[in-house]
XYZ file of C-alpha atoms in Angstrom:
564
model
C -17.499 16.957 -20.220
C -16.206 16.975 -16.816
C -16.046 13.187 -16.816
C -14.410 13.212 -20.396
C -12.180 15.303 -19.212
C -11.168 13.531 -16.110
C -11.275 9.966 -18.235
C -8.633 11.527 -20.536
C -6.600 12.784 -17.433
C -6.684 9.306 -15.959
C -6.006 7.681 -19.521
C -3.004 10.061 -19.647
C -1.545 9.347 -16.358
C -1.801 5.726 -16.311
C -0.487 5.006 -19.730
C 1.089 7.816 -21.297
C 3.647 9.676 -18.584
C 7.005 8.257 -19.663
C 7.376 5.769 -16.707
C 4.145 4.406 -17.154
C 4.326 4.026 -20.915
C 7.722 2.287 -20.620
C 6.232 0.009 -17.891
C 3.330 -0.876 -20.330
C 5.288 -1.427 -23.146
C 7.575 -3.880 -21.086
C 4.739 -5.591 -19.303
C 2.090 -5.979 -21.792
C 4.607 -6.561 -24.494
C 6.029 -9.456 -22.590
C 2.470 -11.056 -21.844
C 2.188 -10.974 -25.775
C 5.200 -12.498 -26.393
C 4.652 -15.113 -24.065
C 1.520 -15.841 -25.324
C 2.832 -16.096 -29.058
C 5.512 -18.521 -27.923
C 2.831 -20.553 -25.984
C 0.689 -20.588 -28.983
C 3.467 -21.546 -31.392
C 5.013 -24.072 -29.393
C 1.668 -26.059 -29.272
C 1.034 -25.536 -33.027
C 4.423 -26.700 -34.298
C 4.637 -29.725 -32.112
C 4.155 -32.608 -34.477
C 3.875 -35.191 -31.434
C 0.298 -33.122 -30.643
C -0.885 -33.289 -34.043
C -4.166 -35.269 -32.498
C -4.854 -32.528 -29.979
C -3.985 -29.834 -32.796
C -6.823 -31.006 -34.485
C -9.064 -28.813 -32.037
C -7.282 -25.982 -33.747
C -7.823 -22.368 -32.638
C -8.929 -23.283 -29.077
C -6.228 -25.593 -27.772
C -3.512 -22.878 -29.373
C -5.240 -20.295 -27.390
C -5.615 -22.013 -24.196
C -1.851 -23.107 -24.395
C -0.708 -19.532 -24.802
C -2.959 -18.105 -22.340
C -1.751 -21.155 -19.845
C 1.662 -20.353 -20.421
C 1.091 -16.370 -19.588
C -0.657 -17.663 -16.414
C 2.415 -19.360 -15.377
C 4.317 -15.979 -15.946
C 1.753 -14.062 -13.825
C 1.669 -16.984 -11.254
C 5.643 -16.256 -10.766
C 5.111 -12.408 -10.490
C 2.034 -12.353 -8.315
C 4.133 -12.953 -5.408
C 7.284 -11.018 -6.088
C 5.695 -7.799 -5.067
C 4.651 -9.342 -1.508
C 8.044 -10.364 -0.708
C 8.425 -7.477 1.840
C 11.543 -8.205 3.289
C 13.240 -8.596 0.374
C 12.039 -5.274 -0.912
C 13.046 -3.233 2.334
C 16.398 -4.732 1.981
C 16.824 -3.907 -1.894
C 14.832 -0.672 -1.726
C 17.629 1.746 -1.071
C 20.000 0.135 -3.795
C 17.698 -0.397 -6.352
C 15.281 2.588 -6.549
C 16.860 3.904 -9.401
C 16.065 0.401 -11.572
C 12.110 -0.084 -10.264
C 9.639 1.630 -7.960
C 9.824 -0.323 -4.900
C 7.573 1.801 -3.275
C 4.721 1.103 -6.141
C 5.001 -2.889 -5.116
C 1.188 -3.004 -4.243
C 0.347 -1.107 -7.350
C 2.412 -3.871 -9.313
C 0.953 -6.605 -7.457
C -2.618 -5.256 -8.806
C -1.374 -4.819 -11.976
C -0.158 -8.708 -12.168
C -3.887 -9.603 -10.516
C -5.507 -7.806 -13.308
C -3.471 -9.717 -15.714
C -4.065 -12.991 -13.947
C -8.023 -12.279 -14.138
C -7.979 -11.264 -17.807
C -5.926 -14.436 -19.144
C -7.694 -17.012 -16.894
C -11.017 -15.830 -18.643
C -9.012 -16.533 -21.932
C -7.578 -19.782 -20.758
C -10.845 -21.075 -19.151
C -13.054 -20.143 -22.206
C -10.723 -21.781 -24.607
C -10.652 -25.042 -22.389
C -14.245 -25.124 -22.267
C -14.487 -25.132 -25.905
C -11.660 -27.800 -26.098
C -13.590 -29.985 -23.563
C -16.652 -29.822 -25.664
C -14.609 -30.636 -28.796
C -12.834 -33.478 -27.414
C -16.282 -35.002 -26.460
C -17.542 -34.174 -29.939
C -14.623 -35.592 -31.951
C -13.821 -38.342 -29.463
C -10.260 -37.418 -30.336
C -9.944 -38.862 -26.624
C -12.338 -41.541 -25.102
C -13.559 -38.954 -22.422
C -16.520 -36.618 -21.734
C -16.503 -32.847 -21.194
C -17.729 -33.395 -17.570
C -14.875 -35.859 -16.974
C -12.362 -33.452 -17.961
C -13.888 -30.766 -16.053
C -14.629 -32.437 -12.574
C -12.851 -35.829 -12.613
C -9.355 -34.775 -13.660
C -6.853 -32.532 -11.954
C -6.592 -30.095 -14.395
C -10.356 -29.433 -14.520
C -10.771 -29.471 -10.774
C -7.821 -27.435 -9.878
C -8.888 -25.070 -12.382
C -12.350 -24.644 -11.129
C -10.960 -24.362 -7.316
C -8.533 -21.650 -8.521
C -11.507 -19.790 -10.331
C -13.637 -19.865 -6.949
C -10.759 -18.347 -4.947
C -10.277 -15.650 -7.544
C -13.827 -14.554 -7.136
C -13.483 -14.387 -3.622
C -10.311 -12.730 -3.434
C -11.071 -10.171 -6.130
C -14.575 -9.156 -4.798
C -13.028 -8.574 -1.223
C -10.003 -6.796 -2.244
C -11.945 -3.425 -3.628
C -11.110 -0.535 -1.561
C -14.438 0.024 -0.354
C -14.584 -3.619 1.096
C -11.149 -3.402 2.547
C -12.129 -0.148 4.367
C -15.500 -1.102 5.725
C -14.657 -4.923 6.669
C -10.842 -5.316 6.422
C -11.510 -8.975 7.959
C -13.094 -10.068 4.885
C -10.258 -9.061 2.782
C -7.396 -10.340 5.024
C -9.030 -13.982 5.416
C -9.881 -14.281 1.750
C -6.589 -13.184 0.585
C -4.989 -16.008 2.799
C -6.849 -18.130 0.148
C -3.639 -17.559 -2.126
C -2.172 -20.589 -0.104
C -4.805 -23.033 -2.010
C -4.591 -21.009 -4.978
C -1.053 -21.569 -5.327
C -0.963 -25.156 -4.757
C -3.447 -25.540 -7.364
C -1.364 -23.544 -9.917
C 1.760 -25.872 -9.077
C -0.322 -28.898 -9.409
C -2.739 -27.784 -12.351
C -0.855 -29.737 -14.926
C -0.746 -33.210 -13.064
C -3.695 -34.337 -15.295
C -1.331 -34.805 -18.114
C -4.076 -33.106 -20.690
C -1.425 -32.014 -23.071
C -0.137 -35.475 -24.250
C 0.729 -37.521 -27.332
C -1.452 -40.473 -26.264
C -5.245 -41.085 -25.780
C -4.708 -42.250 -22.138
C -2.797 -40.038 -19.551
C 0.741 -41.627 -18.569
C 0.536 -41.363 -14.879
C 3.172 -42.418 -12.218
C 3.074 -42.871 -8.559
C 5.308 -39.794 -7.577
C 5.416 -36.275 -7.901
C 4.759 -34.797 -10.351
C 2.320 -37.958 -10.892
C 2.815 -37.869 -14.598
C 5.476 -39.082 -17.057
C 7.115 -36.781 -19.348
C 7.651 -39.076 -22.071
C 4.113 -38.721 -23.049
C 2.958 -35.576 -21.244
C 4.146 -32.741 -23.074
C 3.441 -29.557 -21.007
C 5.747 -27.027 -19.829
C 6.811 -27.926 -16.689
C 6.303 -24.422 -15.410
C 5.758 -25.340 -11.942
C 9.495 -25.843 -11.616
C 9.968 -22.061 -12.114
C 6.532 -20.672 -10.566
C 7.316 -22.368 -7.549
C 10.270 -20.421 -6.409
C 8.601 -17.002 -5.264
C 6.399 -19.461 -3.313
C 9.021 -20.826 -1.555
C 10.778 -17.477 -0.775
C 7.608 -16.118 0.359
C 6.665 -18.985 2.686
C 10.375 -18.806 4.121
C 9.759 -14.928 4.798
C 6.359 -15.564 6.521
C 7.934 -18.027 8.696
C 10.649 -15.499 9.621
C 8.147 -12.778 10.179
C 6.533 -15.111 12.590
C 9.520 -15.525 14.514
C 10.645 -12.000 14.409
C 7.232 -10.806 15.640
C 7.218 -13.204 18.798
C 10.442 -11.482 20.307
C 9.891 -9.663 23.468
C 7.273 -6.775 22.924
C 5.616 -4.620 25.504
C 2.521 -2.289 25.024
C 3.568 0.272 27.788
C 0.895 3.105 27.354
C -2.173 3.817 25.553
C -2.941 7.497 25.042
C -6.302 8.982 23.832
C -5.988 12.366 21.903
C -8.960 14.937 21.771
C -9.098 13.818 17.824
C -10.346 10.352 19.101
C -7.236 8.878 17.894
C -5.664 6.286 20.230
C -1.830 6.228 20.434
C -0.180 3.115 21.342
C 3.481 3.223 22.764
C 5.386 0.058 22.233
C 8.788 -1.079 23.789
C 10.714 -3.552 21.743
C 14.248 -3.144 21.806
C 14.954 -5.348 18.860
C 12.840 -3.005 16.782
C 15.048 -0.792 14.338
C 13.379 1.658 11.859
C 13.744 4.852 10.139
C 11.337 7.715 10.185
C 8.373 7.339 7.469
C 8.355 3.669 7.900
C 5.032 1.298 8.661
C 4.728 -1.827 10.774
C 1.764 -4.645 11.169
C 0.338 -4.896 14.384
C -1.641 -8.041 16.125
C -3.284 -8.130 19.145
C -4.184 -11.753 20.135
C -7.080 -10.644 22.478
C -8.779 -9.169 19.413
C -7.687 -11.676 16.667
C -5.255 -14.302 16.577
C -4.890 -13.989 12.705
C -5.202 -10.509 11.826
C -2.343 -8.237 11.256
C -3.150 -4.667 10.363
C -0.849 -2.055 8.954
C 0.070 1.314 10.796
C 2.443 4.287 10.004
C 5.093 4.506 12.953
C 4.464 8.109 14.565
C 7.366 8.111 16.773
C 11.071 8.986 15.757
C 14.096 6.399 15.838
C 15.513 8.702 18.561
C 12.260 8.205 20.918
C 12.421 5.497 23.486
C 9.486 3.774 22.301
C 7.428 2.972 18.898
C 4.270 4.437 18.723
C 1.252 4.173 16.175
C -2.065 6.240 15.966
C -5.314 4.477 15.554
C -8.546 5.606 14.504
C -11.581 3.844 15.445
C -13.286 3.270 12.339
C -13.703 -0.474 11.567
C -14.781 -3.588 13.273
C -10.980 -4.490 14.432
C -10.095 -1.084 15.573
C -13.373 -0.451 17.729
C -12.780 -3.850 19.040
C -9.273 -2.949 20.143
C -10.561 0.433 21.641
C -12.918 -1.498 23.756
C -10.350 -3.922 24.664
C -8.018 -0.899 26.013
C -10.638 0.716 27.753
C -10.926 3.554 25.314
C -13.823 2.864 23.178
C -16.034 5.076 21.212
C -17.952 6.197 24.058
C -14.768 7.497 26.132
C -13.516 9.001 23.129
C -16.502 10.946 22.178
C -16.524 12.126 25.785
C -12.904 13.280 25.598
C -13.265 15.037 22.132
C -16.345 16.928 23.232
C -14.771 17.988 26.453
C -11.358 19.044 24.748
C -13.487 21.006 22.057
C -15.037 23.228 24.873
C -11.864 24.969 25.485
C -11.301 28.030 23.378
C -7.867 28.996 24.174
C -4.550 27.228 24.537
C -4.384 26.857 28.299
C -7.780 26.489 29.309
C -8.538 23.704 31.600
C -11.460 21.319 30.839
C -12.213 18.034 32.939
C -9.738 16.031 30.716
C -6.736 18.547 30.939
C -5.718 21.509 28.531
C -7.222 21.241 24.982
C -4.670 19.462 22.984
C -3.509 17.117 25.467
C -3.750 13.539 25.540
C -5.316 11.370 28.344
C -3.468 8.260 29.573
C -5.739 5.155 29.624
C -5.024 3.842 33.087
C -3.967 0.072 33.467
C -6.095 -1.459 35.865
C -5.307 -4.809 37.694
C -8.553 -6.411 36.469
C -8.005 -5.315 32.986
C -4.304 -5.311 32.138
C -2.876 -3.982 28.874
C -2.946 -6.990 26.330
C -0.359 -8.786 24.584
C 0.618 -7.173 21.407
C 3.089 -8.319 18.494
C 4.570 -6.009 15.680
C 6.061 -7.269 12.391
C 8.312 -4.507 10.420
C 9.413 -2.179 9.784
C 8.900 -1.740 5.941
C 9.966 1.213 3.702
C 7.891 4.041 2.735
C 8.733 6.843 0.350
C 8.539 9.468 3.114
C 12.054 7.934 4.728
C 13.969 9.541 1.537
C 12.850 13.147 2.462
C 16.443 14.089 3.521
C 17.366 13.609 -0.012
C 15.560 16.635 -1.495
C 16.605 20.118 -1.031
C 13.002 21.061 -0.430
C 10.231 18.812 0.981
C 6.703 19.229 0.817
C 4.940 17.021 3.307
C 1.115 16.890 2.570
C -1.113 14.792 4.776
C -5.035 14.515 4.557
C -6.776 13.793 7.554
C -5.079 10.919 9.573
C -2.738 10.447 6.593
C -0.887 12.869 8.513
C 0.662 10.077 10.461
C 3.881 9.399 8.704
C 4.712 13.118 9.067
C 4.693 12.767 12.927
C 7.735 10.654 12.750
C 9.320 12.751 9.821
C 8.794 16.153 11.579
C 10.124 14.858 14.812
C 13.211 13.242 13.249
C 13.839 16.619 11.345
C 13.803 18.224 14.692
C 16.366 15.771 16.208
C 18.737 16.031 13.170
C 18.078 20.000 13.141
C 19.708 20.003 16.814
C 22.483 17.611 15.652
C 23.091 19.643 12.425
C 22.612 16.576 9.970
C 19.828 17.281 7.773
C 21.480 16.157 4.641
C 20.511 17.716 1.698
C 17.239 19.066 3.340
C 17.468 22.846 3.372
C 13.209 23.739 3.482
C 10.137 22.168 4.677
C 6.612 22.777 3.668
C 4.013 20.979 5.783
C 0.517 20.859 4.459
C -2.339 19.339 6.383
C -5.629 19.086 5.041
C -8.313 18.406 7.373
C -11.956 17.619 7.059
C -13.033 18.647 10.864
C -11.680 20.833 13.501
C -11.609 17.764 15.894
C -9.020 16.071 13.877
C -6.340 18.659 14.391
C -6.324 17.387 18.312
C -3.661 14.229 18.093
C -1.168 15.879 16.219
C -1.326 19.487 18.050
C 1.163 18.995 20.985
C 3.649 17.839 18.684
C 3.022 20.632 15.943
C 3.458 23.358 19.187
C 6.731 21.644 20.298
C 8.354 21.718 16.507
C 6.850 25.179 16.025
C 8.123 26.503 19.185
C 11.705 24.882 18.614
C 12.495 26.457 15.398
C 15.460 28.887 15.564
C 14.999 29.592 11.744
C 11.811 30.753 10.915
C 11.860 30.113 7.267
C 13.221 26.598 7.659
C 9.659 24.827 8.200
C 6.728 26.491 7.279
C 3.091 25.108 8.315
C 0.087 25.218 6.167
C -3.078 23.916 8.056
C -6.365 23.809 5.738
C -9.765 23.170 7.198
C -12.157 22.086 4.635
C -15.705 21.577 6.183
C -18.324 23.790 5.931
C -17.977 26.298 9.183
C -21.387 26.692 11.072
C -22.487 30.068 12.408
C -21.528 29.195 16.079
C -18.038 27.951 15.050
C -17.625 31.187 12.686
C -18.634 33.436 15.501
C -16.082 31.735 18.068
C -13.208 31.953 15.424
C -13.962 35.660 14.980
C -13.998 36.456 18.623
C -10.847 34.402 19.602
C -8.708 35.215 16.679
C -8.802 38.729 16.844
C -5.546 39.763 18.333
C -4.877 36.344 19.710
C -1.247 34.936 19.409
C -2.431 31.576 18.735
C -4.697 30.126 16.144
C -8.356 29.210 18.053
C -8.396 26.073 16.140
C -5.122 24.655 16.048
C -3.365 26.566 19.009
C -0.465 27.135 16.533
C 0.739 30.579 15.620
C 0.370 29.629 12.245
C -3.408 30.479 10.975
C -5.573 28.148 9.581
C -7.067 28.629 6.029
C -10.355 27.486 5.056
C -11.214 25.597 2.013
C -9.159 23.362 -0.213
C -5.546 24.229 -1.303
C -5.122 25.541 -4.896
C -2.452 23.407 -5.685
C -1.896 24.863 -8.897
C -0.967 28.101 -7.182
C 1.092 26.453 -4.599
C 3.458 24.656 -6.707
C 3.592 27.737 -9.120
C 4.562 30.092 -6.499
C 6.974 27.705 -4.943
C 8.904 27.246 -8.429
C 8.743 31.013 -8.897
C 10.092 31.802 -5.571
C 13.051 29.049 -5.993
C 13.904 30.322 -9.597
C 14.132 33.966 -8.333
C 16.393 32.828 -5.643
C 14.007 34.110 -2.902
C 13.340 30.840 -1.606
C 16.638 29.270 -1.174
C 19.302 32.046 -0.449
C 22.732 31.242 -2.309
C 21.273 28.810 -4.678
C 23.123 28.471 -7.760
C 20.682 29.301 -11.044
C 22.632 26.662 -13.119
C 22.036 23.883 -10.644
C 18.653 21.794 -10.729
C 16.832 22.002 -7.293
C 15.048 18.762 -6.214
C 11.587 19.328 -4.526
C 10.186 16.324 -3.366
C 6.300 15.970 -2.364
C 5.665 13.152 -0.179
C 1.719 12.355 0.313
C -0.368 10.177 2.489
C -4.043 10.515 2.105
C -6.988 9.486 -0.538
C -6.317 8.570 -4.269
C -8.063 11.510 -5.764
C -5.991 14.002 -4.051
C -2.959 12.043 -4.950
C -3.948 12.229 -8.656
C -4.295 16.025 -8.300
C -0.939 16.340 -6.690
C 0.866 14.094 -9.208
C -0.351 16.271 -11.951
C 0.574 19.576 -10.529
C 4.124 18.340 -9.620
C 4.447 17.064 -13.010
C 3.190 20.499 -14.777
C 5.344 22.763 -12.432
C 8.662 20.838 -13.344
C 11.163 22.868 -15.472
C 14.765 22.433 -16.458
C 15.658 24.111 -13.168
C 13.155 22.850 -10.701
C 12.434 19.027 -10.431
C 9.304 18.244 -8.614
C 9.142 14.872 -7.507
C 5.910 12.861 -6.347
C 5.823 10.103 -3.714
C 2.605 8.368 -2.330
C 2.456 6.239 1.094
C 1.454 2.773 0.074
C 0.534 -0.259 2.424
């Protein structure tokens, strides 16, 4: 029953919500329309009467081929990151620019489906060509000796490699496999642009080839010439990658490496040409670790800070190698974390300093800090936080990183009195284990202590791990009458277990509607409450459903998820 309920919930959220329903109608409807046009144009062409003797297989292959040209055009559009960054502030009302990775996946799913249709139909075509001798060719010749068959099989092989390594579990465990196989897209697109050069669709028994591109004559070769359209996103994408490479090579210096008690490494970077807004993210490359890999990380500094910072956990091959290169490998991190957690009160000293402090990795002459390049910044929904009257910032584990930048930026803008529409902030952090609180601790303390209006920012910290007897006893002893929470060292008390999201949003809605949450709010006006989330997909689905369920005519709950 639980699985059936979750399946219904998934189907409803993916296909039946108004925005998704509109997308599905337009997206899949356009595919069927293109397929129908491709089928009809082949079937109705009298010059292709001999080929039409193959009947349904050739009509199907032609319709699916035109759909693949359509998807081949669209697959690179959501990857034009700099174009999206420019148009995002102006075009958010028209299309969800923050969902570009999701849209890229939808195109990929469609590409996989229609590739199977197209390939299966062509296998039937080639066998029937050999059987009927409508052309003096064998199936094996068409498959492997002609450009159409050869490029088609190469593209299928590349798709198998790219799709199998694009799964979320593969990306998390071995990002390198995903990174390198996805760069085979260059050869995939070359195959797509040259796929029709074999002149399979023609009104003559033999192909009418010429000695220059596209290597076939349009007098007898009657294909769609779709490469003339599909090539443009490829040209723009190539130009953008060249621009990104030039921009990334501008003067950049890694000034400091800090290790927090949670085990997160903080890299502080100096780059005068790098301009960003709070909540954005960037790509990092460290040639000493890998000359080709770029990894995405959320910016954790505020635009007002004199440096750009990112926080990195050592959870994969590349991040562990980076930690070792910086002199902050797993053994160093484990020692700092263990020692820091021994302190039970805010100012108790350990060998690495007081609890909650970071430790700077010293730059030795024999092991200087490595060369580093950054590419970005790129937009993220959290940068729109000042457009909401109430901002609910939800981070899960290390997913709290974008809100480090947002909270610091809010702090600076609070001082200047330039908060825009923002009147209240609810910060919710859900952590699996106590040490994870460490790296964000000092920032939260500073923000908490700087608040002049106790109602403006409210922090809600949740610990979801099962608490052992030793920790429970330590909490009981140190929490009684203490000014600070024994786990987070904040005045805000830690809550244990998972948040009841239905209760969180229903209480928030009731408080707003009753005028208790936003004093002076006019009941006739609609209040916008934006939920900005960074974390696992399962929690995102729950939050999306609860925000949708909590919305009323007077309180509009919006949900935004961070995407890389």
